[in-house]
């Protein structure tokens, strides 16, 4: 890889990180004149906490925009022509940016929404399997964290199984382990609360 290609790849990763770092939950809260999601619940900026702060419409908008961050980050890598490795690095950078946003003091969400966005582009089959799993676990348990963790594990397993079964690039397995591991790492406090029975459940209507 020549110096020019290295520079382009590095720029794509930085751009993907910055895209991931856009704190849509905070932006929507300010536009709506509602409470900052960082001031309630888990203090995170993802869809679940936006739901607690601003209600379902704002949460849906925030969630879709967060998913789009992952999509755009990977598309930038595709346009740059960096191949699968750069696409994976861009997807991971977007997840990291979402959780450690440079625009709000390196705080953020858990990474599940931009992770899904990247997954839709890189491995659409795994995304198709993952989305209904997330919805079912969320509706049944009302634990956003449990739904996210379960969906992430299913996505990673799907990618690994398909990579082995169809003799696909080992980079897919690396992607599954890195992206999935990162999202689980960002959920460590949720895992502790789930085990302790103190995790917050989703309330579908915002409390007055």
Short mmCIF file of C-alpha atoms in Angstrom, two decimals:
data_model
loop_
_atom_site.label_atom_id
_atom_site.label_comp_id
_atom_site.label_asym_id
_atom_site.label_seq_id
_atom_site.Cartn_x
_atom_site.Cartn_y
_atom_site.Cartn_z
CA UNK A 1 0.00 0.00 0.00
CA UNK A 2 1.51 3.34 -1.07
CA UNK A 3 1.59 6.50 1.00
CA UNK A 4 -1.33 8.04 -0.88
CA UNK A 5 -3.57 5.07 -0.21
CA UNK A 6 -2.58 5.04 3.46
CA UNK A 7 -3.43 8.74 3.74
CA UNK A 8 -6.82 8.20 2.09
CA UNK A 9 -7.59 5.26 4.37
CA UNK A 10 -6.61 7.25 7.46
CA UNK A 11 -8.80 10.14 6.33
CA UNK A 12 -11.75 7.80 5.79
CA UNK A 13 -11.37 6.38 9.31
CA UNK A 14 -11.24 9.87 10.83
CA UNK A 15 -14.29 10.96 8.82
CA UNK A 16 -16.14 7.80 9.88
CA UNK A 17 -15.30 8.53 13.52
CA UNK A 18 -16.55 12.10 13.22
CA UNK A 19 -19.74 10.97 11.49
CA UNK A 20 -20.30 8.44 14.25
CA UNK A 21 -19.69 11.17 16.80
CA UNK A 22 -22.64 13.32 15.72
CA UNK A 23 -24.82 13.23 18.89
CA UNK A 24 -28.24 13.16 17.25
CA UNK A 25 -29.99 12.54 20.54
CA UNK A 26 -28.60 15.79 21.93
CA UNK A 27 -29.27 17.69 18.69
CA UNK A 28 -32.90 16.55 18.60
CA UNK A 29 -33.37 17.42 22.27
CA UNK A 30 -32.14 20.95 21.64
CA UNK A 31 -34.29 21.38 18.55
CA UNK A 32 -37.33 20.08 20.43
CA UNK A 33 -36.63 22.20 23.48
CA UNK A 34 -36.76 19.10 25.67
CA UNK A 35 -34.45 17.69 28.33
CA UNK A 36 -30.97 16.63 27.32
CA UNK A 37 -30.91 12.79 27.38
CA UNK A 38 -27.58 12.95 29.20
CA UNK A 39 -29.36 14.37 32.25
CA UNK A 40 -31.70 11.40 32.86
CA UNK A 41 -31.72 7.60 32.90
CA UNK A 42 -28.41 6.09 31.86
CA UNK A 43 -27.02 9.48 30.81
CA UNK A 44 -26.40 8.10 27.33
CA UNK A 45 -27.46 9.68 24.03
CA UNK A 46 -28.86 6.61 22.27
CA UNK A 47 -32.45 5.90 21.28
CA UNK A 48 -33.49 4.26 24.55
CA UNK A 49 -32.53 7.28 26.61
CA UNK A 50 -34.00 9.69 24.06
CA UNK A 51 -37.24 7.74 24.47
CA UNK A 52 -37.12 8.35 28.21
CA UNK A 53 -36.37 12.04 27.73
CA UNK A 54 -38.44 13.02 24.71
CA UNK A 55 -40.83 10.23 23.79
CA UNK A 56 -41.19 7.75 20.91
CA UNK A 57 -41.14 10.16 17.95
CA UNK A 58 -37.88 11.77 18.97
CA UNK A 59 -36.44 8.34 19.80
CA UNK A 60 -37.39 7.01 16.36
CA UNK A 61 -35.83 10.02 14.64
CA UNK A 62 -32.68 9.78 16.74
CA UNK A 63 -32.42 6.04 16.19
CA UNK A 64 -32.79 6.28 12.42
CA UNK A 65 -30.21 9.06 12.20
CA UNK A 66 -27.81 7.01 14.35
CA UNK A 67 -28.28 4.01 12.07
CA UNK A 68 -27.62 6.27 9.09
CA UNK A 69 -24.28 7.25 10.63
CA UNK A 70 -23.07 3.67 10.26
CA UNK A 71 -24.41 3.42 6.72
CA UNK A 72 -22.75 6.66 5.61
CA UNK A 73 -19.43 5.78 7.25
CA UNK A 74 -19.18 2.51 5.32
CA UNK A 75 -20.38 4.11 2.08
CA UNK A 76 -17.57 6.67 2.41
CA UNK A 77 -15.12 3.75 2.64
CA UNK A 78 -16.69 2.12 -0.42
CA UNK A 79 -16.44 5.35 -2.43
CA UNK A 80 -12.79 5.65 -1.38
CA UNK A 81 -12.20 2.21 -2.86
CA UNK A 82 -10.48 0.80 0.19
CA UNK A 83 -12.03 -2.65 0.01
CA UNK A 84 -13.55 -4.74 2.77
CA UNK A 85 -10.85 -3.97 5.33
CA UNK A 86 -11.43 -0.22 5.11
CA UNK A 87 -15.20 -0.73 5.22
CA UNK A 88 -14.81 -2.70 8.44
CA UNK A 89 -12.50 -0.09 9.96
CA UNK A 90 -14.94 2.66 9.03
CA UNK A 91 -17.84 0.76 10.60
CA UNK A 92 -15.87 0.26 13.82
CA UNK A 93 -14.78 3.92 13.82
CA UNK A 94 -18.42 5.00 13.56
CA UNK A 95 -19.36 2.78 16.52
CA UNK A 96 -16.49 4.20 18.55
CA UNK A 97 -17.40 7.77 17.57
CA UNK A 98 -20.99 7.22 18.63
CA UNK A 99 -19.92 5.99 22.05
CA UNK A 100 -17.02 8.40 22.51
CA UNK A 101 -18.18 11.50 20.67
CA UNK A 102 -15.61 14.31 20.43
CA UNK A 103 -18.49 16.81 20.23
CA UNK A 104 -19.86 16.12 23.73
CA UNK A 105 -16.81 15.42 25.84
CA UNK A 106 -16.27 11.85 24.57
CA UNK A 107 -19.59 10.63 25.92
CA UNK A 108 -22.34 9.05 23.80
CA UNK A 109 -24.40 5.92 23.27
CA UNK A 110 -23.70 2.21 23.28
CA UNK A 111 -23.03 1.81 19.56
CA UNK A 112 -25.88 -0.48 18.59
CA UNK A 113 -27.56 1.87 16.06
CA UNK A 114 -24.46 2.82 14.03
CA UNK A 115 -23.38 -0.80 14.38
CA UNK A 116 -26.59 -1.83 12.67
CA UNK A 117 -26.03 0.78 9.98
CA UNK A 118 -22.61 -0.60 9.17
CA UNK A 119 -23.97 -4.14 9.27
CA UNK A 120 -26.69 -3.29 6.74
CA UNK A 121 -24.04 -2.35 4.19
CA UNK A 122 -21.30 -4.86 5.00
CA UNK A 123 -23.44 -7.93 5.74
CA UNK A 124 -27.12 -7.38 4.88
CA UNK A 125 -28.04 -11.02 5.58
CA UNK A 126 -26.87 -10.71 9.18
CA UNK A 127 -28.80 -7.43 9.44
CA UNK A 128 -31.99 -9.11 8.24
CA UNK A 129 -31.56 -11.81 10.88
CA UNK A 130 -30.67 -9.35 13.61
CA UNK A 131 -33.45 -6.76 13.31
CA UNK A 132 -36.38 -9.08 14.18
CA UNK A 133 -34.35 -10.58 17.04
CA UNK A 134 -33.84 -7.11 18.50
CA UNK A 135 -37.52 -6.21 18.13
CA UNK A 136 -38.80 -9.46 19.66
CA UNK A 137 -36.47 -9.34 22.68
CA UNK A 138 -37.23 -5.65 23.23
CA UNK A 139 -41.00 -6.11 23.09
CA UNK A 140 -41.00 -9.21 25.30
CA UNK A 141 -38.47 -8.06 27.92
CA UNK A 142 -38.65 -4.25 27.64
CA UNK A 143 -34.89 -4.22 28.24
CA UNK A 144 -33.20 -2.23 25.48
CA UNK A 145 -29.80 -3.42 26.65
CA UNK A 146 -30.80 -7.10 26.56
CA UNK A 147 -32.23 -6.67 23.08
CA UNK A 148 -29.04 -4.95 21.92
CA UNK A 149 -26.76 -7.57 23.45
CA UNK A 150 -28.79 -10.46 22.07
CA UNK A 151 -29.01 -8.93 18.59
CA UNK A 152 -25.28 -8.21 18.57
CA UNK A 153 -24.47 -11.80 19.53
CA UNK A 154 -26.82 -13.16 16.86
CA UNK A 155 -25.31 -10.87 14.23
CA UNK A 156 -21.78 -11.92 15.12
CA UNK A 157 -22.71 -15.61 15.11
CA UNK A 158 -24.45 -15.26 11.74
CA UNK A 159 -21.41 -13.59 10.20
CA UNK A 160 -19.00 -16.19 11.56
CA UNK A 161 -21.15 -19.15 10.50
CA UNK A 162 -21.66 -17.78 7.00
CA UNK A 163 -17.97 -16.93 6.61
CA UNK A 164 -17.02 -20.50 7.50
CA UNK A 165 -19.84 -22.21 5.61
CA UNK A 166 -19.34 -20.25 2.39
CA UNK A 167 -15.55 -19.87 2.60
CA UNK A 168 -15.77 -16.08 2.80
CA UNK A 169 -12.96 -13.73 3.73
CA UNK A 170 -11.65 -14.08 7.26
CA UNK A 171 -12.09 -10.33 7.55
CA UNK A 172 -15.79 -10.95 8.14
CA UNK A 173 -14.93 -12.94 11.26
CA UNK A 174 -12.60 -10.16 12.41
CA UNK A 175 -15.43 -7.69 11.84
CA UNK A 176 -17.90 -9.79 13.83
CA UNK A 177 -15.54 -10.16 16.78
CA UNK A 178 -14.31 -6.56 16.86
CA UNK A 179 -17.63 -4.79 16.30
CA UNK A 180 -19.58 -7.21 18.48
CA UNK A 181 -16.95 -7.13 21.21
CA UNK A 182 -16.88 -3.34 21.21
CA UNK A 183 -20.66 -3.07 21.55
CA UNK A 184 -20.68 -5.60 24.39
CA UNK A 185 -17.84 -3.69 26.08
CA UNK A 186 -19.88 -0.48 25.93
CA UNK A 187 -22.73 -2.38 27.62
CA UNK A 188 -20.70 -3.59 30.61
CA UNK A 189 -22.63 -1.49 33.13
CA UNK A 190 -25.90 -2.70 31.60
CA UNK A 191 -24.74 -6.31 31.92
CA UNK A 192 -23.95 -5.72 35.58
CA UNK A 193 -27.41 -4.25 36.19
CA UNK A 194 -29.11 -7.06 34.28
CA UNK A 195 -27.32 -9.62 36.46
CA UNK A 196 -28.24 -7.65 39.59
CA UNK A 197 -31.87 -7.28 38.50
CA UNK A 198 -31.66 -3.48 38.60
CA UNK A 199 -31.63 -2.66 34.89
CA UNK A 200 -34.11 -0.01 33.69
CA UNK A 201 -37.01 -1.22 31.56
CA UNK A 202 -38.32 0.72 28.59
CA UNK A 203 -41.49 2.72 29.16
CA UNK A 204 -43.18 3.25 25.82
CA UNK A 205 -44.77 6.51 26.91
CA UNK A 206 -42.77 9.39 28.29
CA UNK A 207 -43.60 10.08 31.89
CA UNK A 208 -45.11 13.49 32.60
#
